[in-house]
């Protein structure tokens, strides 16, 4: 769903890790897995993993276009399959969240020549360029059309010609990009003879108009194609372009194109078949189809239903499609069908499946499928939902998974594993230990970096310097939640201290992880602990913690109800557990979904929370996009009462405490409309509050000179004024009025 800036983006854990194909930033493994490619100040180099021996492949001089004074600024790069060419992405421009538009250049290693792709097209207009598997051509998107360019002659052929603002070929509309992480919308066939692609027809999707009042004397509108909840999705279909005749054949996928989604698609381990995932409008039924590229005939091979929602797969972008094994006879699929998130090997016809990660725990994400060694590497943490470890299971589904991460390194780990499964870059941190990165061998997890490795530095760390404490709290409803806390410096338990809760609370993210960065608040100008605040965060039911399907999906049709009750009852339980917390100085803050939670907590539980700072909140659930809100809440045509009950505007009349509300007027994600609806409701009921609208700032409110500093000062001043810092005598009853 939504952007969750708060302290640091590293605080945010999303159980469903989707990727997007621009290029992998930084690390590029060589095909044999024993080396990797990097871009640095000297150009592009190949580094042998074990020895660290570096060989420059392309110098900065070779990356300097003819007549240019400086080399290309390499945003990312991708070697061709045959290793003879390097595709370079530069001069990038932001499209909604990420830099997915720019210029592409190809450096030919044998001839040492550098030339630009699509040079006749507008500057910085190309997206998702990819060299064909045979190395002879490149394809890319510009202005919602797909182009083919012959790398020898430079001849450009426009493959689709119907692209407009509303007809989108080879990429996606706002909702698909934001909610399914769909960006790169075309796939080369393995034989380089065809291109499969998505087409989005948003003709019937209304524009939401944002207004710019500051960049010219006369204001102007900025239209964003945006399907609100309850509105039908844009039409989606998949076509295959035969590069010999340049014609598109559409895959004949059953169902009403206006009432389902196709969030994942790729070639089915050959050049003749497409495989895709289709979700119904409510995202409760997932179907997998294989389609004949030559005829368009679609055959359903697999289906899954869930009373709440079915997640899209997180592995499809790995190589432009699913991960296949057994010479294309089976593929890997993730499912929560047994109550836990596990990975299955499924036969090509869908009639046989084997759980390769069995057990009462969640697989958080896949790390590597190593068929040659009958191994599947994945991330999990069966005993502590706040941590992340590497495990290895056999591909035949027998035996227990083995933990690869050392047992004494408690915290959060991540791995970039080589294609051959022999090497990995390993990163480790916890709340009291800054991130350390090392090179290791697998499966023995042996460090190649000696005294610079994780184990050596971990042995020297001082655990007493860790200010973040983890705990669990069980509410009066019997719900046990994980939390972290940073206590005030020099805590005197005979005194009373203000407490500030940081919340997100929705299915798009969790806030409680044993990782570096926990407990810090990037919006506070100073040191909260030194200023006498206790800072706390809790993860309620519905957050994507690895605690099983029932935990995550308890929030279905109850966003704004279940998560809010869990948070409030958790806060109440902590106020009773630790009497040094001042029940008269309780504040809460959050951004986006956390901003919504802040409002709901302040409005629904005014006896618990006296002060709230809410940023970029969805104040009315009927104002957000259809893919996210319908996935978790159903259709307003069927259960509108749930949307109303969970929306902060419904409860705004109950405001008793102090509210600072902040929003960017140029927010294309959570529209400024939400702020104005909230303001109207508060005004109607005579509620006084403080309000800050940042002109033309987007959801992250980061644009414009001085913006971040201004926001930080305003946040800090308001918190200190309305929820005064420092210890107070238990006998002193301090009342802070709005």
XYZ file of C-alpha atoms in Angstrom:
738
model
C 0.000 0.000 0.000
C 1.652 3.005 1.366
C 4.909 4.807 1.991
C 6.117 4.380 5.566
C 9.012 6.763 6.139
C 9.033 7.481 9.887
C 12.417 6.704 11.403
C 14.205 4.892 8.604
C 13.032 2.799 5.714
C 15.161 0.004 7.158
C 12.610 -0.251 9.935
C 9.996 -1.589 7.590
C 9.566 -5.313 7.072
C 7.295 -6.566 4.359
C 6.622 -10.293 4.474
C 5.917 -10.356 0.765
C 9.167 -9.236 -0.860
C 8.393 -8.186 -4.419
C 11.132 -7.031 -6.792
C 11.053 -4.854 -9.865
C 13.178 -5.283 -12.978
C 15.063 -2.116 -13.661
C 18.429 -3.749 -12.994
C 19.831 -5.089 -9.787
C 21.486 -2.145 -8.106
C 25.180 -2.739 -7.515
C 25.900 -6.467 -7.390
C 25.723 -8.519 -10.590
C 26.836 -12.150 -10.349
C 28.646 -13.679 -13.301
C 26.856 -16.736 -14.747
C 29.237 -19.204 -13.089
C 28.652 -17.581 -9.690
C 32.338 -17.261 -8.819
C 32.652 -13.562 -9.594
C 30.535 -10.453 -9.686
C 30.426 -7.218 -11.658
C 30.415 -3.776 -10.065
C 30.351 -0.175 -11.212
C 32.816 2.095 -9.419
C 34.824 5.259 -9.973
C 37.134 3.433 -12.381
C 34.340 2.073 -14.582
C 32.807 -1.403 -14.612
C 34.846 -4.260 -13.185
C 34.688 -7.992 -12.541
C 35.715 -9.163 -9.077
C 36.605 -12.763 -8.260
C 34.675 -13.534 -5.103
C 37.115 -15.672 -3.117
C 40.313 -13.756 -3.915
C 38.772 -10.272 -4.383
C 40.936 -9.922 -7.473
C 39.517 -7.088 -9.557
C 39.697 -6.738 -13.316
C 38.421 -3.579 -14.968
C 36.222 -4.488 -17.911
C 35.158 -1.040 -19.071
C 37.077 2.097 -18.079
C 35.541 5.505 -17.435
C 37.213 6.679 -20.633
C 35.377 3.972 -22.543
C 32.144 5.047 -20.834
C 32.544 8.601 -22.101
C 30.378 9.288 -25.189
C 32.042 10.927 -28.179
C 32.211 14.666 -27.658
C 31.263 14.433 -23.977
C 33.441 15.823 -21.196
C 32.397 13.285 -18.587
C 31.677 9.545 -18.531
C 28.162 8.251 -18.164
C 26.851 8.254 -14.636
C 25.979 4.586 -14.243
C 22.722 4.210 -12.343
C 22.764 0.471 -13.017
C 23.966 -1.952 -15.660
C 23.348 -5.433 -17.000
C 25.717 -7.684 -18.982
C 24.196 -9.518 -21.930
C 23.735 -13.263 -21.690
C 26.780 -13.959 -23.852
C 28.896 -11.492 -21.867
C 29.844 -9.495 -24.969
C 27.771 -6.395 -24.269
C 26.884 -4.271 -21.272
C 23.606 -2.359 -21.073
C 23.925 0.840 -19.050
C 21.091 2.821 -17.456
C 21.754 6.536 -16.896
C 20.151 9.998 -16.758
C 17.293 8.480 -14.790
C 13.980 10.073 -13.907
C 11.497 9.168 -11.219
C 8.205 7.532 -12.161
C 6.015 7.583 -9.057
C 8.326 5.866 -6.544
C 11.425 4.807 -8.452
C 13.817 5.918 -11.179
C 12.497 3.666 -13.933
C 12.846 6.044 -16.865
C 16.049 7.332 -18.429
C 18.611 6.756 -21.150
C 20.212 3.437 -22.105
C 23.588 2.868 -23.712
C 25.212 -0.332 -24.963
C 28.931 -0.940 -24.676
C 30.163 -3.628 -27.047
C 33.195 -5.344 -25.516
C 34.736 -6.885 -28.664
C 34.610 -3.624 -30.639
C 35.038 -1.291 -27.627
C 32.209 0.864 -28.975
C 29.633 2.773 -26.934
C 26.351 3.896 -28.402
C 22.984 5.086 -27.198
C 19.748 3.157 -27.653
C 16.673 4.981 -28.902
C 18.653 8.096 -29.766
C 15.818 9.368 -31.970
C 13.339 9.188 -29.096
C 12.939 11.886 -26.418
C 15.741 12.073 -23.851
C 15.226 10.066 -20.660
C 12.090 8.434 -22.067
C 13.211 4.791 -22.248
C 12.125 2.180 -19.728
C 13.170 -1.405 -18.944
C 15.565 -1.928 -21.864
C 16.726 -5.538 -22.207
C 19.136 -7.174 -24.600
C 17.716 -10.270 -26.288
C 19.047 -13.672 -25.203
C 20.901 -14.048 -28.509
C 22.570 -10.664 -27.988
C 21.480 -9.238 -31.361
C 18.673 -6.873 -30.378
C 17.348 -4.756 -27.554
C 13.769 -3.946 -26.641
C 12.480 -1.095 -24.521
C 9.397 0.963 -23.714
C 8.921 4.646 -24.528
C 5.710 6.605 -24.110
C 3.712 3.407 -23.456
C 4.887 1.662 -26.629
C 7.408 -1.145 -27.115
C 10.346 -0.709 -29.492
C 12.864 -3.115 -31.000
C 16.361 -2.010 -31.943
C 18.881 -3.980 -33.970
C 22.205 -3.638 -32.177
C 24.316 -3.976 -35.332
C 22.547 -1.484 -37.581
C 20.762 0.688 -35.029
C 17.465 0.225 -36.878
C 14.498 0.937 -34.596
C 11.126 -0.732 -35.113
C 8.043 0.378 -33.181
C 6.289 -2.840 -32.204
C 3.150 -1.389 -30.637
C 1.500 1.742 -31.966
C -1.611 2.184 -29.856
C 0.085 3.446 -26.693
C -1.489 6.533 -25.139
C -1.926 7.957 -21.659
C -4.638 5.340 -21.167
C -3.444 2.426 -23.348
C -0.259 1.235 -21.646
C 2.023 -1.307 -23.330
C 5.013 -2.905 -21.650
C 4.562 -1.173 -18.307
C 1.710 -0.435 -15.899
C -0.723 2.086 -14.502
C -0.433 3.639 -11.045
C -2.402 0.987 -9.168
C -0.609 -2.039 -10.646
C 2.742 -0.420 -9.935
C 1.935 0.628 -6.384
C 0.061 -2.438 -5.193
C 1.497 -5.353 -7.217
C 5.012 -3.945 -7.708
C 4.508 -4.342 -11.444
C 6.804 -2.065 -13.414
C 8.697 -3.922 -16.134
C 5.901 -5.122 -18.372
C 7.523 -7.243 -21.107
C 9.571 -10.449 -21.385
C 11.900 -11.731 -24.117
C 11.286 -15.326 -25.172
C 14.259 -17.648 -24.576
C 14.801 -18.012 -28.339
C 14.694 -14.220 -28.944
C 11.900 -14.636 -31.501
C 9.012 -13.245 -29.452
C 8.180 -10.709 -26.769
C 5.372 -11.262 -24.271
C 3.915 -8.135 -22.704
C 1.116 -6.688 -20.620
C -1.323 -4.155 -21.990
C -3.295 -2.066 -19.534
C -6.390 -0.298 -20.833
C -7.302 2.395 -18.340
C -9.777 4.134 -20.644
C -12.616 3.806 -18.178
C -10.551 4.658 -15.101
C -11.139 8.203 -13.978
C -8.413 10.750 -13.482
C -7.843 12.119 -10.031
C -6.794 15.754 -10.401
C -4.077 17.195 -8.216
C -3.569 20.950 -8.402
C -0.313 22.884 -8.548
C -0.693 26.426 -7.210
C 2.937 27.394 -6.811
C 4.959 26.704 -9.957
C 3.226 29.310 -12.115
C 1.014 32.351 -11.719
C -1.953 30.365 -13.016
C -2.578 27.060 -11.303
C -2.839 23.873 -13.288
C -4.065 20.363 -12.670
C -2.031 17.165 -12.676
C -4.145 14.174 -13.732
C -3.377 10.796 -12.191
C -5.156 7.741 -13.551
C -6.295 6.288 -10.244
C -9.047 3.698 -9.634
C -10.635 4.412 -6.278
C -11.951 1.587 -4.118
C -15.223 0.298 -5.540
C -14.242 1.287 -9.094
C -13.594 -1.481 -11.624
C -9.943 -2.273 -12.316
C -8.314 -1.246 -15.552
C -8.562 -3.863 -18.299
C -5.498 -6.089 -18.449
C -4.416 -8.570 -21.087
C -1.234 -10.342 -22.169
C -0.046 -10.450 -25.748
C 2.856 -12.065 -27.601
C 4.582 -10.213 -30.432
C 5.960 -12.441 -33.174
C 9.101 -10.550 -34.166
C 9.056 -12.024 -37.655
C 5.711 -10.516 -38.656
C 5.571 -7.858 -35.869
C 1.997 -8.870 -34.981
C 0.534 -9.348 -31.502
C -1.503 -12.408 -30.560
C -3.557 -11.960 -27.389
C -3.690 -14.776 -24.871
C -7.246 -16.030 -24.476
C -7.387 -15.985 -20.674
C -10.928 -16.792 -19.435
C -12.937 -14.304 -17.419
C -14.080 -10.705 -17.537
C -10.972 -8.589 -18.092
C -12.577 -5.804 -16.047
C -13.025 -7.994 -13.009
C -9.673 -9.679 -12.561
C -5.966 -8.911 -12.397
C -2.899 -10.481 -14.003
C -0.116 -9.487 -11.596
C 2.510 -12.032 -12.708
C 3.536 -13.400 -16.116
C 6.568 -15.016 -17.739
C 7.769 -17.620 -20.185
C 7.221 -21.176 -18.975
C 10.797 -22.467 -19.229
C 10.532 -22.654 -23.028
C 9.805 -20.444 -26.014
C 6.338 -21.812 -26.710
C 4.355 -21.294 -23.509
C 3.433 -18.378 -21.271
C 2.521 -18.892 -17.621
C 0.575 -16.297 -15.639
C -1.245 -15.750 -12.375
C -4.774 -14.377 -12.431
C -6.548 -12.950 -9.387
C -10.251 -12.251 -9.153
C -11.438 -8.736 -8.287
C -11.534 -9.440 -4.536
C -8.181 -11.281 -4.732
C -9.588 -14.322 -2.953
C -9.041 -16.757 -5.815
C -5.757 -17.283 -7.622
C -5.550 -19.240 -10.864
C -2.485 -20.213 -12.843
C -2.794 -20.550 -16.608
C -0.370 -21.725 -19.230
C -0.951 -20.177 -22.650
C 0.276 -21.258 -26.044
C 2.212 -18.328 -27.478
C 1.384 -19.351 -31.052
C -2.371 -19.804 -30.607
C -3.325 -17.943 -27.417
C -5.065 -21.024 -26.003
C -5.058 -20.843 -22.178
C -5.243 -23.852 -19.866
C -5.837 -23.567 -16.131
C -3.371 -25.771 -14.274
C -3.657 -24.647 -10.632
C -6.024 -22.763 -8.335
C -6.120 -21.589 -4.756
C -8.755 -19.829 -2.643
C -8.669 -17.949 0.630
C -11.542 -16.481 2.645
C -9.473 -13.333 3.113
C -7.012 -12.818 0.249
C -4.374 -14.673 -1.757
C -0.991 -13.012 -2.098
C 0.769 -12.569 -5.401
C 4.009 -14.477 -5.833
C 7.364 -12.975 -4.927
C 9.632 -14.986 -7.245
C 8.456 -14.110 -10.740
C 10.807 -11.229 -11.406
C 13.875 -13.292 -10.506
C 14.556 -14.232 -14.119
C 11.510 -12.762 -15.792
C 9.363 -15.665 -14.703
C 8.886 -18.484 -12.214
C 11.710 -20.635 -10.913
C 11.642 -23.925 -12.776
C 13.304 -27.223 -11.937
C 13.547 -30.696 -13.422
C 14.129 -29.367 -16.949
C 10.939 -27.337 -16.838
C 8.741 -30.167 -15.591
C 8.084 -28.422 -12.235
C 7.980 -24.919 -10.822
C 8.232 -23.414 -7.331
C 5.134 -21.844 -5.780
C 4.406 -20.187 -2.424
C 1.150 -20.763 -0.541
C -0.463 -20.361 2.872
C -2.868 -23.224 2.280
C -1.813 -25.143 5.433
C -1.905 -22.041 7.633
C 1.763 -21.183 7.140
C 3.624 -19.677 4.223
C 5.553 -22.470 2.520
C 7.123 -23.223 -0.813
C 5.950 -26.075 -3.017
C 7.315 -27.778 -6.092
C 4.382 -28.122 -8.470
C 4.254 -30.248 -11.611
C 3.852 -28.423 -14.905
C 0.270 -29.613 -15.236
C -0.480 -28.645 -11.632
C -1.609 -32.127 -10.633
C 1.185 -32.916 -8.193
C 2.775 -30.768 -5.506
C 5.260 -31.288 -2.690
C 5.817 -28.962 0.268
C 9.594 -28.479 0.357
C 9.594 -26.378 3.571
C 7.135 -28.248 5.843
C 6.576 -27.246 9.454
C 4.659 -24.883 11.734
C 6.505 -21.746 10.705
C 6.507 -19.182 7.905
C 8.999 -18.938 5.100
C 9.672 -15.210 4.895
C 11.272 -15.215 1.460
C 13.211 -17.409 -0.937
C 16.974 -16.866 -1.294
C 18.194 -19.441 -3.824
C 16.996 -22.531 -5.602
C 20.122 -24.670 -6.012
C 18.893 -27.625 -8.022
C 22.394 -28.976 -8.668
C 22.828 -29.549 -4.934
C 19.187 -30.430 -4.175
C 18.946 -27.348 -1.952
C 16.464 -24.564 -1.359
C 17.727 -21.600 0.670
C 15.190 -19.377 2.370
C 14.726 -16.870 5.178
C 12.728 -17.769 8.280
C 12.613 -17.314 12.030
C 10.457 -20.019 13.588
C 11.062 -18.988 17.199
C 11.111 -15.196 17.079
C 9.045 -13.141 14.637
C 11.321 -10.125 15.033
C 14.407 -11.855 13.588
C 15.577 -13.279 10.233
C 17.844 -16.293 9.555
C 18.962 -18.362 6.572
C 17.737 -21.950 6.307
C 18.350 -24.738 3.832
C 15.889 -27.473 2.871
C 16.068 -30.318 0.394
C 14.087 -29.932 -2.804
C 12.384 -33.288 -2.296
C 10.594 -32.074 0.831
C 12.052 -34.704 3.163
C 13.755 -34.040 6.463
C 13.831 -30.883 8.526
C 15.182 -27.609 7.255
C 18.637 -26.775 8.603
C 19.541 -23.381 9.957
C 22.640 -22.066 8.176
C 23.015 -18.786 10.083
C 25.198 -19.192 13.216
C 23.082 -19.726 16.315
C 24.849 -17.083 18.400
C 24.158 -14.194 16.001
C 20.686 -13.153 17.183
C 19.085 -10.521 15.017
C 18.389 -9.811 11.373
C 20.389 -11.380 8.553
C 20.287 -10.994 4.792
C 22.115 -12.813 2.010
C 22.991 -12.310 -1.637
C 23.788 -15.854 -2.728
C 25.733 -16.724 -5.867
C 23.952 -18.720 -8.596
C 26.115 -21.778 -7.873
C 25.237 -21.716 -4.170
C 28.884 -21.614 -3.075
C 29.237 -17.981 -2.012
C 27.235 -15.166 -0.486
C 27.432 -11.641 0.752
C 26.101 -11.779 4.294
C 24.785 -8.822 6.289
C 23.930 -8.906 9.977
C 22.649 -6.409 12.513
C 20.467 -6.205 15.549
C 19.042 -3.328 17.524
C 22.340 -2.832 19.365
C 24.784 -3.856 16.643
C 25.288 -1.806 13.446
C 25.146 -3.620 10.134
C 28.279 -5.609 9.219
C 28.760 -7.100 5.776
C 31.052 -9.990 4.945
C 31.811 -12.609 2.309
C 31.042 -16.197 3.230
C 31.149 -19.644 1.688
C 28.115 -21.915 1.739
C 26.768 -24.108 3.137
C 29.365 -23.957 5.929
C 28.831 -20.204 6.490
C 32.575 -19.662 6.767
C 33.707 -16.042 6.680
C 36.327 -15.098 4.112
C 37.023 -11.768 5.789
C 38.746 -12.786 9.014
C 38.912 -9.927 11.523
C 36.655 -7.840 9.290
C 33.967 -10.517 9.340
C 30.774 -10.638 11.345
C 31.918 -13.149 13.967
C 35.064 -11.184 14.857
C 33.197 -7.896 15.204
C 30.278 -9.544 16.996
C 32.662 -10.969 19.604
C 33.898 -7.446 20.416
C 30.558 -5.689 20.692
C 29.281 -4.418 24.025
C 25.664 -5.544 24.564
C 25.259 -3.145 27.500
C 25.230 -0.223 25.053
C 22.041 -1.449 23.429
C 19.274 0.982 24.351
C 16.497 -0.966 22.649
C 14.638 -3.581 24.682
C 12.306 -6.141 23.160
C 9.278 -7.456 24.986
C 5.891 -9.086 24.520
C 2.597 -7.883 25.891
C -0.686 -9.783 26.105
C -3.851 -7.724 25.914
C -7.119 -8.260 27.749
C -8.346 -9.916 24.520
C -5.594 -12.529 24.852
C -3.556 -11.200 21.904
C 0.217 -11.348 22.413
C 2.193 -8.726 20.522
C 5.895 -8.115 20.021
C 7.257 -4.705 20.862
C 10.396 -2.685 21.369
C 11.088 0.093 23.828
C 13.741 2.748 24.408
C 13.628 3.911 27.998
C 14.462 7.410 29.172
C 18.087 7.973 30.118
C 18.693 7.570 33.859
C 15.230 6.147 34.409
C 13.900 6.642 37.951
C 10.990 4.254 38.412
C 9.648 6.344 41.285
C 8.856 9.090 38.766
C 6.513 9.368 35.778
C 7.691 9.666 32.166
C 5.888 10.524 28.924
C 5.468 7.705 26.423
C 5.384 8.014 22.629
C 4.054 5.151 20.499
C 5.167 4.730 16.889
C 2.550 2.898 14.795
C 1.964 1.566 11.325
C -0.365 -1.402 12.011
C -1.594 -2.320 8.492
C -0.766 -5.335 6.254
C 1.834 -3.391 4.236
C 4.445 -3.293 6.981
C 5.627 -4.230 10.436
C 7.640 -2.005 12.771
C 9.139 -4.423 15.294
C 12.375 -6.089 14.156
C 15.569 -6.878 15.949
C 17.601 -4.855 13.470
C 19.805 -1.785 13.492
C 17.703 1.376 13.410
C 14.960 0.168 15.713
C 14.066 2.704 18.378
C 15.243 5.751 16.456
C 12.863 8.479 15.332
C 14.068 10.426 12.322
C 11.303 12.981 12.814
C 12.544 14.029 16.248
C 15.113 16.800 16.418
C 17.235 15.521 19.257
C 17.540 12.467 21.484
C 14.167 11.300 22.757
C 15.647 9.132 25.516
C 17.907 11.925 26.731
C 14.907 14.253 26.714
C 13.042 11.910 29.018
C 10.657 10.160 26.629
C 9.913 6.454 26.550
C 9.588 5.385 22.899
C 7.597 2.221 22.071
C 6.298 0.347 19.049
C 3.989 -2.695 18.855
C 3.030 -5.023 15.999
C -0.658 -5.933 16.093
C -2.595 -8.638 14.309
C -2.741 -7.980 10.580
C 0.861 -6.874 10.264
C 2.995 -9.104 8.006
C 4.967 -10.781 10.781
C 5.935 -14.445 10.285
C 3.311 -15.692 12.732
C 1.078 -17.661 10.400
C -1.868 -16.963 8.170
C -4.367 -16.509 11.003
C -2.306 -13.684 12.510
C -1.887 -11.814 9.241
C -5.420 -12.218 7.994
C -7.266 -11.471 11.229
C -7.533 -7.927 9.889
C -9.653 -8.838 6.865
C -12.555 -6.362 6.553
C -11.438 -4.865 9.881
C -8.709 -2.334 9.085
C -9.268 0.514 11.502
C -10.921 -1.819 14.012
C -8.815 -4.892 14.852
C -5.449 -3.192 14.496
C -6.611 -0.176 16.475
C -8.065 -2.241 19.308
C -4.891 -4.341 19.550
C -2.730 -1.216 19.713
C -4.913 0.502 22.299
C -5.254 -2.537 24.546
C -1.524 -3.112 24.240
C -0.841 0.452 25.350
C -3.253 0.083 28.253
C -1.570 -3.124 29.368
C 1.860 -1.480 29.290
C 0.647 1.504 31.312
C -0.434 -0.944 33.998
C 2.735 -3.053 33.757
C 5.108 -0.112 34.103
C 3.677 2.439 36.538
C 6.512 4.834 35.717
C 4.795 5.492 32.371
C 2.676 8.628 32.687
C -0.888 7.823 31.682
C -1.507 11.574 31.325
C 1.303 12.026 28.785
C 0.680 9.432 26.085
C 1.433 10.369 22.468
C 1.233 8.436 19.205
C 2.555 9.139 15.716
C 2.665 7.472 12.319
C 2.848 8.065 8.577
C 0.526 6.841 5.831
C -1.167 3.719 7.226
C 0.451 4.722 10.514
C -1.081 8.157 10.126
C -4.486 6.518 9.764
C -3.813 4.448 12.884
C -2.741 7.563 14.783
C -6.030 9.265 13.974
C -8.102 6.226 14.856
C -6.297 5.739 18.165
C -6.752 9.390 19.086
C -10.429 9.347 18.083
C -11.502 5.869 19.220
C -9.489 5.693 22.441
C -9.280 9.299 23.690
C -9.027 8.061 27.266
C -5.687 6.423 26.433
C -3.991 8.817 23.978
C -3.795 12.550 24.609
C -1.595 13.631 21.687
C -1.230 12.475 18.093
C 0.908 13.520 15.118
C -0.472 12.051 11.907
C 1.182 12.337 8.496
C -0.346 11.566 5.083
C -3.159 9.439 6.470
C -5.993 7.676 4.680
C -8.739 9.487 6.560
C -11.512 7.891 4.507
C -10.966 4.354 3.227
C -13.322 5.042 0.321
C -10.693 7.456 -1.030
C -7.862 4.945 -1.462
C -7.108 2.724 -4.466
C -9.077 -0.379 -5.337
C -6.303 -2.997 -5.387
C -5.087 -2.360 -1.836
C -8.322 -1.479 -0.100
C -10.439 -4.185 -1.735
C -7.786 -6.836 -1.044
C -8.048 -6.258 2.698
C -11.580 -4.875 3.049
C -13.761 -6.425 0.338
C -15.986 -4.433 -2.019
C -17.815 -1.353 -0.731
C -20.769 -2.400 -2.892
C -21.093 -5.433 -0.586
C -19.889 -4.255 2.842
C -19.559 -0.488 2.823
C -20.241 -0.421 6.551
C -16.810 -1.948 7.192
C -15.065 0.829 5.285
C -17.039 3.450 7.180
C -16.442 1.847 10.575
C -12.679 1.709 10.040
C -12.230 5.232 8.662
C -10.887 7.982 10.937
C -13.388 10.549 9.585
C -16.173 8.462 11.107
C -14.724 8.930 14.581
C -13.309 12.458 14.266
C -16.134 13.838 16.386
C -14.591 12.072 19.397
C -11.356 14.083 19.391
C -10.522 15.277 22.899
C -6.756 15.572 22.861
C -4.130 17.286 20.749
C -3.799 16.624 17.023
C -1.180 17.803 14.535
C -2.143 16.742 11.027
C 0.350 16.935 8.118
C -0.110 16.181 4.400
C 1.468 17.048 1.036
C -0.895 18.577 -1.497
C 0.899 16.744 -4.330
C 0.462 13.290 -2.806
C -0.390 10.950 -5.689
C -0.674 7.964 -3.341
C -2.851 9.092 -0.428
C -4.552 12.070 -1.983
C -4.775 15.427 -0.230
C -8.513 14.877 -0.514
C -8.186 12.808 2.663
C -6.846 15.794 4.579
C -9.648 18.055 3.399
C -12.332 15.535 4.303
C -10.811 15.142 7.749
C -10.561 18.903 8.246
C -14.202 19.364 7.256
C -15.315 16.742 9.747
C -13.253 18.187 12.586
C -14.482 21.709 11.832
C -18.086 20.519 11.702
C -17.773 19.195 15.226
C -15.925 22.228 16.544
C -12.679 20.374 17.175
C -9.504 22.427 17.452
C -6.310 21.018 15.993
C -3.100 22.039 14.253
C -2.716 21.535 10.516
C 0.169 21.707 8.036
C -0.207 21.330 4.269
C 3.039 21.149 2.279
C 2.443 22.505 -1.257
C 3.147 20.034 -4.076
C 4.966 17.545 -1.836
C 4.360 13.888 -2.570
C 3.632 11.092 -0.122
C 7.143 11.172 1.335
C 7.084 14.985 1.816
C 10.731 15.173 0.814
C 10.690 17.633 -2.073
C 11.631 21.268 -1.751
C 14.449 23.096 -0.047
C 14.216 22.953 3.736
C 11.203 20.645 3.807
C 12.657 17.784 5.855
C 14.203 20.137 8.395
C 10.954 22.080 8.717
C 8.938 18.920 9.251
C 11.356 17.696 11.889
C 11.284 20.982 13.815
C 7.498 21.133 13.682
C 7.125 17.523 14.850
C 9.533 18.064 17.739
C 8.090 21.367 18.890
C 4.532 20.074 18.864
C 5.420 16.896 20.741
C 7.381 18.787 23.391
C 4.599 21.338 23.798
C 1.655 18.945 24.012
C 3.398 15.952 25.597
C 6.077 17.611 27.767
C 9.349 15.770 28.130
C 11.085 14.616 31.253
C 10.280 13.001 34.573
C 7.433 14.216 36.777
C 6.542 13.420 40.324
C 3.874 10.742 40.614
C 1.889 13.128 42.773
C 1.839 15.833 40.095
C -1.260 15.663 37.902
C -0.424 17.480 34.680
C -3.277 18.339 32.363
C -2.406 19.427 28.841
C -5.235 21.155 27.036
C -5.623 21.438 23.260
